[in-house]
mmCIF file of C-alpha atoms and ligand atoms in Angstrom:
data_model
loop_
_atom_site.group_PDB
_atom_site.id
_atom_site.type_symbol
_atom_site.label_atom_id
_atom_site.label_comp_id
_atom_site.label_asym_id
_atom_site.label_seq_id
_atom_site.Cartn_x
_atom_site.Cartn_y
_atom_site.Cartn_z
ATOM 1 C CA MET A 300 0.000 0.000 0.000
ATOM 2 C CA PRO A 301 1.496 3.407 -0.947
ATOM 3 C CA ARG A 302 2.479 5.425 2.171
ATOM 4 C CA PHE A 303 2.893 9.192 2.180
ATOM 5 C CA TYR A 304 4.033 11.742 4.734
ATOM 6 C CA CYS A 305 1.268 14.315 5.097
ATOM 7 C CA PRO A 306 2.269 17.085 7.535
ATOM 8 C CA ALA A 307 -1.294 18.228 8.238
ATOM 9 C CA PRO A 308 -3.940 17.567 10.914
ATOM 10 C CA LEU A 309 -5.545 14.213 10.028
ATOM 11 C CA GLN A 310 -9.081 13.417 11.223
ATOM 12 C CA PRO A 311 -10.902 10.146 10.465
ATOM 13 C CA ASP A 312 -13.755 10.671 7.973
ATOM 14 C CA ALA A 313 -12.580 14.140 6.928
ATOM 15 C CA LEU A 314 -11.958 15.093 3.311
ATOM 16 C CA LEU A 315 -8.475 16.504 2.691
ATOM 17 C CA ASN A 316 -6.653 18.050 -0.241
ATOM 18 C CA LEU A 317 -3.172 16.529 0.011
ATOM 19 C CA PRO A 318 -0.181 18.877 0.491
ATOM 20 C CA PRO A 319 1.752 19.367 -2.788
ATOM 21 C CA GLN A 320 4.515 16.816 -2.089
ATOM 22 C CA ALA A 321 2.084 13.992 -1.248
ATOM 23 C CA ALA A 322 -0.218 14.985 -4.129
ATOM 24 C CA ARG A 323 2.706 14.775 -6.548
ATOM 25 C CA HIS A 324 3.536 11.267 -5.321
ATOM 26 C CA VAL A 325 -0.100 10.178 -5.877
ATOM 27 C CA GLN A 326 -0.115 11.691 -9.358
ATOM 28 C CA VAL A 327 3.153 9.929 -10.253
ATOM 29 C CA LEU A 328 1.700 6.599 -9.113
ATOM 30 C CA ARG A 329 -1.420 7.379 -11.190
ATOM 31 C CA LEU A 330 -3.670 6.369 -8.309
ATOM 32 C CA GLN A 331 -7.365 6.604 -9.159
ATOM 33 C CA PRO A 332 -10.453 7.540 -7.093
ATOM 34 C CA GLY A 333 -11.382 4.591 -4.886
ATOM 35 C CA GLN A 334 -7.802 3.440 -4.443
ATOM 36 C CA ALA A 335 -6.402 3.082 -0.903
ATOM 37 C CA LEU A 336 -3.259 4.670 0.554
ATOM 38 C CA THR A 337 -1.707 5.228 3.975
ATOM 39 C CA LEU A 338 -0.951 8.688 5.389
ATOM 40 C CA PHE A 339 1.154 9.660 8.420
ATOM 41 C CA ASN A 340 1.839 13.137 9.755
ATOM 42 C CA GLY A 341 4.702 12.367 12.142
ATOM 43 C CA GLU A 342 2.560 12.771 15.265
ATOM 44 C CA GLY A 343 2.249 9.021 15.789
ATOM 45 C CA GLY A 344 0.545 6.197 14.041
ATOM 46 C CA GLU A 345 -0.900 6.245 10.530
ATOM 47 C CA PHE A 346 -4.254 6.631 8.790
ATOM 48 C CA GLU A 347 -5.932 4.631 6.078
ATOM 49 C CA ALA A 348 -7.209 6.881 3.292
ATOM 50 C CA THR A 349 -8.981 6.616 -0.037
ATOM 51 C CA VAL A 350 -8.558 8.810 -3.108
ATOM 52 C CA THR A 351 -11.824 10.650 -3.819
ATOM 53 C CA GLN A 352 -10.826 13.123 -6.558
ATOM 54 C CA MET A 353 -7.837 13.561 -8.883
ATOM 55 C CA GLY A 354 -7.419 17.058 -10.368
ATOM 56 C CA ARG A 355 -4.600 18.352 -12.626
ATOM 57 C CA SER A 356 -2.330 18.788 -9.622
ATOM 58 C CA GLU A 357 -4.530 18.544 -6.548
ATOM 59 C CA VAL A 358 -5.638 15.252 -5.009
ATOM 60 C CA GLN A 359 -8.517 14.884 -2.575
ATOM 61 C CA VAL A 360 -8.723 11.947 -0.166
ATOM 62 C CA ARG A 361 -11.103 10.769 2.534
ATOM 63 C CA ILE A 362 -9.232 9.962 5.748
ATOM 64 C CA GLY A 363 -10.057 6.579 7.253
ATOM 65 C CA ILE A 364 -9.298 5.006 10.599
ATOM 66 C CA HIS A 365 -6.157 5.745 12.638
ATOM 67 C CA GLN A 366 -3.773 2.875 13.334
ATOM 68 C CA PRO A 367 -1.590 3.509 16.455
ATOM 69 C CA LEU A 368 1.453 1.927 14.789
ATOM 70 C CA ASP A 369 4.888 3.540 15.114
ATOM 71 C CA ARG A 370 7.230 0.620 14.395
ATOM 72 C CA ALA A 371 9.618 2.465 16.728
ATOM 73 C CA PRO A 372 12.771 0.841 18.180
ATOM 74 C CA CYS A 373 13.126 0.033 21.892
ATOM 75 C CA ARG A 374 14.944 3.246 22.795
ATOM 76 C CA ALA A 375 15.351 6.823 21.612
ATOM 77 C CA VAL A 376 18.797 7.464 20.163
ATOM 78 C CA THR A 377 19.874 10.874 18.887
ATOM 79 C CA LEU A 378 22.864 10.973 16.570
ATOM 80 C CA ALA A 379 25.107 14.041 16.708
ATOM 81 C CA LEU A 380 27.828 13.812 14.096
ATOM 82 C CA GLY A 381 30.619 15.669 12.432
ATOM 83 C CA MET A 382 29.002 15.806 8.986
ATOM 84 C CA PRO A 383 30.684 13.605 6.396
ATOM 85 C CA ALA A 384 30.969 15.380 3.067
ATOM 86 C CA ASN A 385 28.365 15.500 0.322
ATOM 87 C CA GLU A 386 26.363 12.433 -0.649
ATOM 88 C CA ARG A 387 27.746 10.454 2.286
ATOM 89 C CA MET A 388 25.669 12.618 4.656
ATOM 90 C CA ASP A 389 22.536 12.041 2.530
ATOM 91 C CA TRP A 390 23.214 8.304 2.632
ATOM 92 C CA LEU A 391 23.768 8.426 6.408
ATOM 93 C CA VAL A 392 20.503 10.319 7.029
ATOM 94 C CA GLU A 393 18.589 7.749 4.954
ATOM 95 C CA LYS A 394 20.133 4.703 6.696
ATOM 96 C CA ALA A 395 19.879 6.211 10.189
ATOM 97 C CA THR A 396 16.180 6.914 9.552
ATOM 98 C CA GLU A 397 15.587 3.340 8.395
ATOM 99 C CA LEU A 398 17.308 2.076 11.578
ATOM 100 C CA GLY A 399 14.996 4.231 13.704
ATOM 101 C CA VAL A 400 17.176 7.125 14.876
ATOM 102 C CA SER A 401 15.016 9.592 16.795
ATOM 103 C CA GLY A 402 16.862 12.749 15.803
ATOM 104 C CA LEU A 403 19.923 14.009 13.942
ATOM 105 C CA GLN A 404 22.231 16.862 14.913
ATOM 106 C CA PRO A 405 24.622 17.828 12.071
ATOM 107 C CA LEU A 406 27.820 19.307 13.546
ATOM 108 C CA MET A 407 30.738 21.307 12.200
ATOM 109 C CA THR A 408 33.938 20.335 13.981
ATOM 110 C CA GLU A 409 37.572 21.480 13.729
ATOM 111 C CA ARG A 410 38.346 18.910 11.032
ATOM 112 C CA SER A 411 35.004 19.053 9.182
ATOM 113 C CA VAL A 412 35.386 19.041 5.414
ATOM 114 C CA LEU A 413 31.770 20.106 4.938
ATOM 115 C CA ARG A 414 31.341 23.647 6.255
ATOM 116 C CA LEU A 415 27.857 25.155 6.103
ATOM 117 C CA SER A 416 26.352 28.383 7.340
ATOM 118 C CA GLY A 417 23.417 30.692 6.745
ATOM 119 C CA GLU A 418 21.048 29.970 3.889
ATOM 120 C CA ARG A 419 23.208 27.182 2.498
ATOM 121 C CA ALA A 420 23.007 25.370 5.849
ATOM 122 C CA GLU A 421 19.222 25.864 5.983
ATOM 123 C CA LYS A 422 18.833 24.479 2.457
ATOM 124 C CA LYS A 423 20.949 21.441 3.346
ATOM 125 C CA VAL A 424 18.888 20.761 6.487
ATOM 126 C CA ALA A 425 15.675 21.035 4.448
ATOM 127 C CA HIS A 426 17.160 18.576 1.935
ATOM 128 C CA TRP A 427 18.136 16.130 4.704
ATOM 129 C CA HIS A 428 14.601 16.450 6.099
ATOM 130 C CA SER A 429 13.223 15.377 2.726
ATOM 131 C CA VAL A 430 15.663 12.432 2.728
ATOM 132 C CA ALA A 431 14.372 11.429 6.173
ATOM 133 C CA VAL A 432 10.751 11.767 4.944
ATOM 134 C CA ALA A 433 11.396 9.547 1.919
ATOM 135 C CA ALA A 434 13.157 6.957 4.106
ATOM 136 C CA SER A 435 10.230 6.991 6.575
ATOM 137 C CA GLU A 436 7.731 6.535 3.732
ATOM 138 C CA GLN A 437 9.748 3.584 2.457
ATOM 139 C CA CYS A 438 10.493 1.783 5.728
ATOM 140 C CA GLY A 439 7.194 2.225 7.573
ATOM 141 C CA GLY A 440 8.444 4.600 10.265
ATOM 142 C CA ASN A 441 5.657 7.010 11.264
ATOM 143 C CA ARG A 442 7.816 9.545 13.096
ATOM 144 C CA VAL A 443 10.229 11.441 10.858
ATOM 145 C CA PRO A 444 13.458 12.072 12.815
ATOM 146 C CA PRO A 445 13.992 15.843 13.068
ATOM 147 C CA VAL A 446 17.216 17.169 11.532
ATOM 148 C CA GLN A 447 18.375 20.024 13.747
ATOM 149 C CA PRO A 448 19.960 23.228 12.399
ATOM 150 C CA VAL A 449 23.688 22.837 11.752
ATOM 151 C CA SER A 450 25.727 23.786 14.803
ATOM 152 C CA THR A 451 29.374 23.808 15.811
ATOM 153 C CA LEU A 452 30.316 21.070 18.266
ATOM 154 C CA SER A 453 31.248 23.598 20.945
ATOM 155 C CA ALA A 454 27.957 25.491 20.666
ATOM 156 C CA TRP A 455 25.979 22.250 20.736
ATOM 157 C CA LEU A 456 27.835 20.948 23.808
ATOM 158 C CA ALA A 457 27.317 24.284 25.537
ATOM 159 C CA HIS A 458 23.536 23.969 25.094
ATOM 160 C CA LEU A 459 23.226 20.340 26.207
ATOM 161 C CA PRO A 460 21.243 19.991 29.438
ATOM 162 C CA VAL A 461 23.723 19.578 32.291
ATOM 163 C CA THR A 462 22.255 16.335 33.621
ATOM 164 C CA GLY A 463 19.767 13.675 32.629
ATOM 165 C CA GLY A 464 19.132 12.887 29.014
ATOM 166 C CA GLY A 465 20.239 9.274 29.381
ATOM 167 C CA ALA A 466 23.505 7.795 28.116
ATOM 168 C CA ARG A 467 26.005 10.024 26.270
ATOM 169 C CA LEU A 468 28.330 7.951 24.121
ATOM 170 C CA LEU A 469 31.350 9.331 22.265
ATOM 171 C CA LEU A 470 32.492 7.025 19.459
ATOM 172 C CA SER A 471 36.230 7.265 19.974
ATOM 173 C CA LEU A 472 39.412 5.686 18.714
ATOM 174 C CA ARG A 473 41.296 6.551 21.886
ATOM 175 C CA PRO A 474 42.936 3.409 23.369
ATOM 176 C CA ASN A 475 41.390 1.527 26.300
ATOM 177 C CA SER A 476 37.864 2.785 25.635
ATOM 178 C CA PRO A 477 35.238 0.209 26.675
ATOM 179 C CA GLY A 478 33.287 -1.458 23.919
ATOM 180 C CA LEU A 479 29.849 -0.047 23.152
ATOM 181 C CA ARG A 480 27.998 -3.092 24.501
ATOM 182 C CA GLU A 481 30.120 -3.118 27.677
ATOM 183 C CA ALA A 482 29.383 0.579 28.230
ATOM 184 C CA MET A 483 25.658 0.024 27.705
ATOM 185 C CA ALA A 484 25.413 -3.152 29.833
ATOM 186 C CA PRO A 485 24.644 -1.414 33.169
ATOM 187 C CA LEU A 486 21.975 0.814 31.582
ATOM 188 C CA ALA A 487 18.282 0.006 31.275
ATOM 189 C CA PRO A 488 17.408 -1.332 27.814
ATOM 190 C CA ASP A 489 15.158 1.630 27.045
ATOM 191 C CA VAL A 490 17.406 4.420 28.338
ATOM 192 C CA PRO A 491 17.533 7.285 25.815
ATOM 193 C CA SER A 492 21.002 7.818 24.368
ATOM 194 C CA THR A 493 22.966 10.444 22.517
ATOM 195 C CA LEU A 494 25.671 9.233 20.172
ATOM 196 C CA LEU A 495 28.484 11.599 19.129
ATOM 197 C CA SER A 496 30.755 10.640 16.244
ATOM 198 C CA GLY A 497 33.419 12.490 14.309
ATOM 199 C CA PRO A 498 33.820 13.475 10.639
ATOM 200 C CA GLU A 499 36.275 11.840 8.245
ATOM 201 C CA GLY A 500 39.223 13.395 10.070
ATOM 202 C CA GLY A 501 37.885 12.551 13.505
ATOM 203 C CA LEU A 502 37.374 14.854 16.467
ATOM 204 C CA SER A 503 40.431 16.663 17.786
ATOM 205 C CA PRO A 504 41.744 15.648 21.240
ATOM 206 C CA ALA A 505 40.436 18.961 22.609
ATOM 207 C CA GLU A 506 37.006 18.252 21.143
ATOM 208 C CA GLU A 507 36.965 14.778 22.677
ATOM 209 C CA GLU A 508 37.974 16.261 26.038
ATOM 210 C CA ALA A 509 35.145 18.815 25.760
ATOM 211 C CA ALA A 510 32.673 16.003 25.045
ATOM 212 C CA LEU A 511 33.949 13.972 28.016
ATOM 213 C CA ALA A 512 33.606 17.078 30.193
ATOM 214 C CA SER A 513 29.962 17.283 29.042
ATOM 215 C CA GLY A 514 29.158 13.833 30.377
ATOM 216 C CA PHE A 515 30.011 11.721 27.335
ATOM 217 C CA ILE A 516 31.860 8.446 27.809
ATOM 218 C CA ALA A 517 34.278 7.261 25.130
ATOM 219 C CA VAL A 518 33.263 3.914 23.636
ATOM 220 C CA SER A 519 34.996 1.748 21.065
ATOM 221 C CA LEU A 520 33.580 -0.093 18.080
ATOM 222 C CA GLY A 521 36.635 -2.366 17.889
ATOM 223 C CA GLN A 522 40.171 -2.234 16.533
ATOM 224 C CA ARG A 523 39.353 -1.109 12.991
ATOM 225 C CA THR A 524 39.107 2.526 11.935
ATOM 226 C CA LEU A 525 35.617 2.774 10.454
ATOM 227 C CA ARG A 526 34.544 5.525 8.063
ATOM 228 C CA ALA A 527 32.484 8.247 9.724
ATOM 229 C CA GLU A 528 29.211 6.984 8.261
ATOM 230 C CA THR A 529 30.035 3.322 8.978
ATOM 231 C CA ALA A 530 30.816 4.001 12.649
ATOM 232 C CA ALA A 531 27.644 5.998 13.232
ATOM 233 C CA LEU A 532 25.439 3.363 11.578
ATOM 234 C CA ALA A 533 27.159 0.435 13.301
ATOM 235 C CA ALA A 534 26.557 2.068 16.699
ATOM 236 C CA LEU A 535 22.941 2.865 15.809
ATOM 237 C CA ALA A 536 22.352 -0.733 14.725
ATOM 238 C CA ALA A 537 23.855 -2.030 17.981
ATOM 239 C CA LEU A 538 21.621 0.267 20.043
ATOM 240 C CA LEU A 539 18.400 0.112 18.043
ATOM 241 C CA LEU A 540 18.040 -3.384 16.637
HETATM 242 N N1 SAM B 738 41.886 9.589 11.540
HETATM 243 C C1 SAM B 738 40.659 9.808 12.278
HETATM 244 C C2 SAM B 738 40.954 9.738 13.776
HETATM 245 O O1 SAM B 738 42.027 9.260 14.118
HETATM 246 O O2 SAM B 738 40.108 10.142 14.571
HETATM 247 C C3 SAM B 738 39.637 8.730 11.891
HETATM 248 C C4 SAM B 738 38.242 9.199 12.104
HETATM 249 S S1 SAM B 738 37.055 7.976 11.686
HETATM 250 C C5 SAM B 738 37.241 7.875 9.960
HETATM 251 C C6 SAM B 738 35.571 8.945 11.854
HETATM 252 C C7 SAM B 738 34.855 8.768 13.179
HETATM 253 O O3 SAM B 738 34.292 7.475 13.229
HETATM 254 C C8 SAM B 738 35.701 8.887 14.407
HETATM 255 O O4 SAM B 738 35.831 10.236 14.826
HETATM 256 C C9 SAM B 738 34.894 8.087 15.419
HETATM 257 O O5 SAM B 738 33.859 8.890 15.954
HETATM 258 C C10 SAM B 738 34.290 6.994 14.567
HETATM 259 N N2 SAM B 738 35.016 5.731 14.592
HETATM 260 C C11 SAM B 738 35.663 5.146 13.558
HETATM 261 N N3 SAM B 738 36.159 3.940 13.920
HETATM 262 C C12 SAM B 738 35.829 3.765 15.237
HETATM 263 C C13 SAM B 738 36.063 2.735 16.202
HETATM 264 N N4 SAM B 738 36.741 1.614 15.890
HETATM 265 N N5 SAM B 738 35.576 2.897 17.465
HETATM 266 C C14 SAM B 738 34.892 4.034 17.791
HETATM 267 N N6 SAM B 738 34.633 5.039 16.926
HETATM 268 C C15 SAM B 738 35.101 4.911 15.654
#
């Protein structure tokens, strides 16, 4: 059944003209009046719906019953990461969304290749949001992980709440760091977590120290040096699946 993200209030039995993005999808699939689809607006669960009218560009549907299905993983994990460059970040947003990440914080760090600010940063975040929407439509996730505005690592650390907020895990290559599973063992299975990983060039020692001073613990993913996107996804898979 085709599934579309529909960021609008959804009420069973109401008639709705789909927002442009969803309407375009329906047009492309050449759905006809009477055909069924699934809509979700990111506020939880999904709705059955039926096409009632197809115009040149607009599409009208009748909303059906709400299904309280989120297909959410056992715990909430936010990924804060030194952005890998270009299409690798798109790929990472898509895969992290499929795995069930609950939010993404793109960071600029000392060694970041990808440097974004102002309107260019806003456009990139909007693009990554659309990647997360498409991944949610494909995989069945009904909550689209928010992509936060690009920040520097230092500014982001400075605004983290001082306590609480669950486990804070720094993916680090520094020697003698405990393995991820070992670090997570004492924690409740559903504790929310924040993962911090570096860009291609890694975080600088000063940046790692700043993260540790903000309550992060360094954890290892083994003896191999993984690419930035591989490390982030491997840690997400270990925590979410
Ligand atoms: N030359 C860089 C360095 O020494 O930091 C390599 C950085 S690695 C390509 C990119 C990021 O992936 C690292 O900053 C770290 O967050 C994560 N990472 C890669 N391999 C890892 C491992 N075995 N354990 C923990 N984190 C790892």
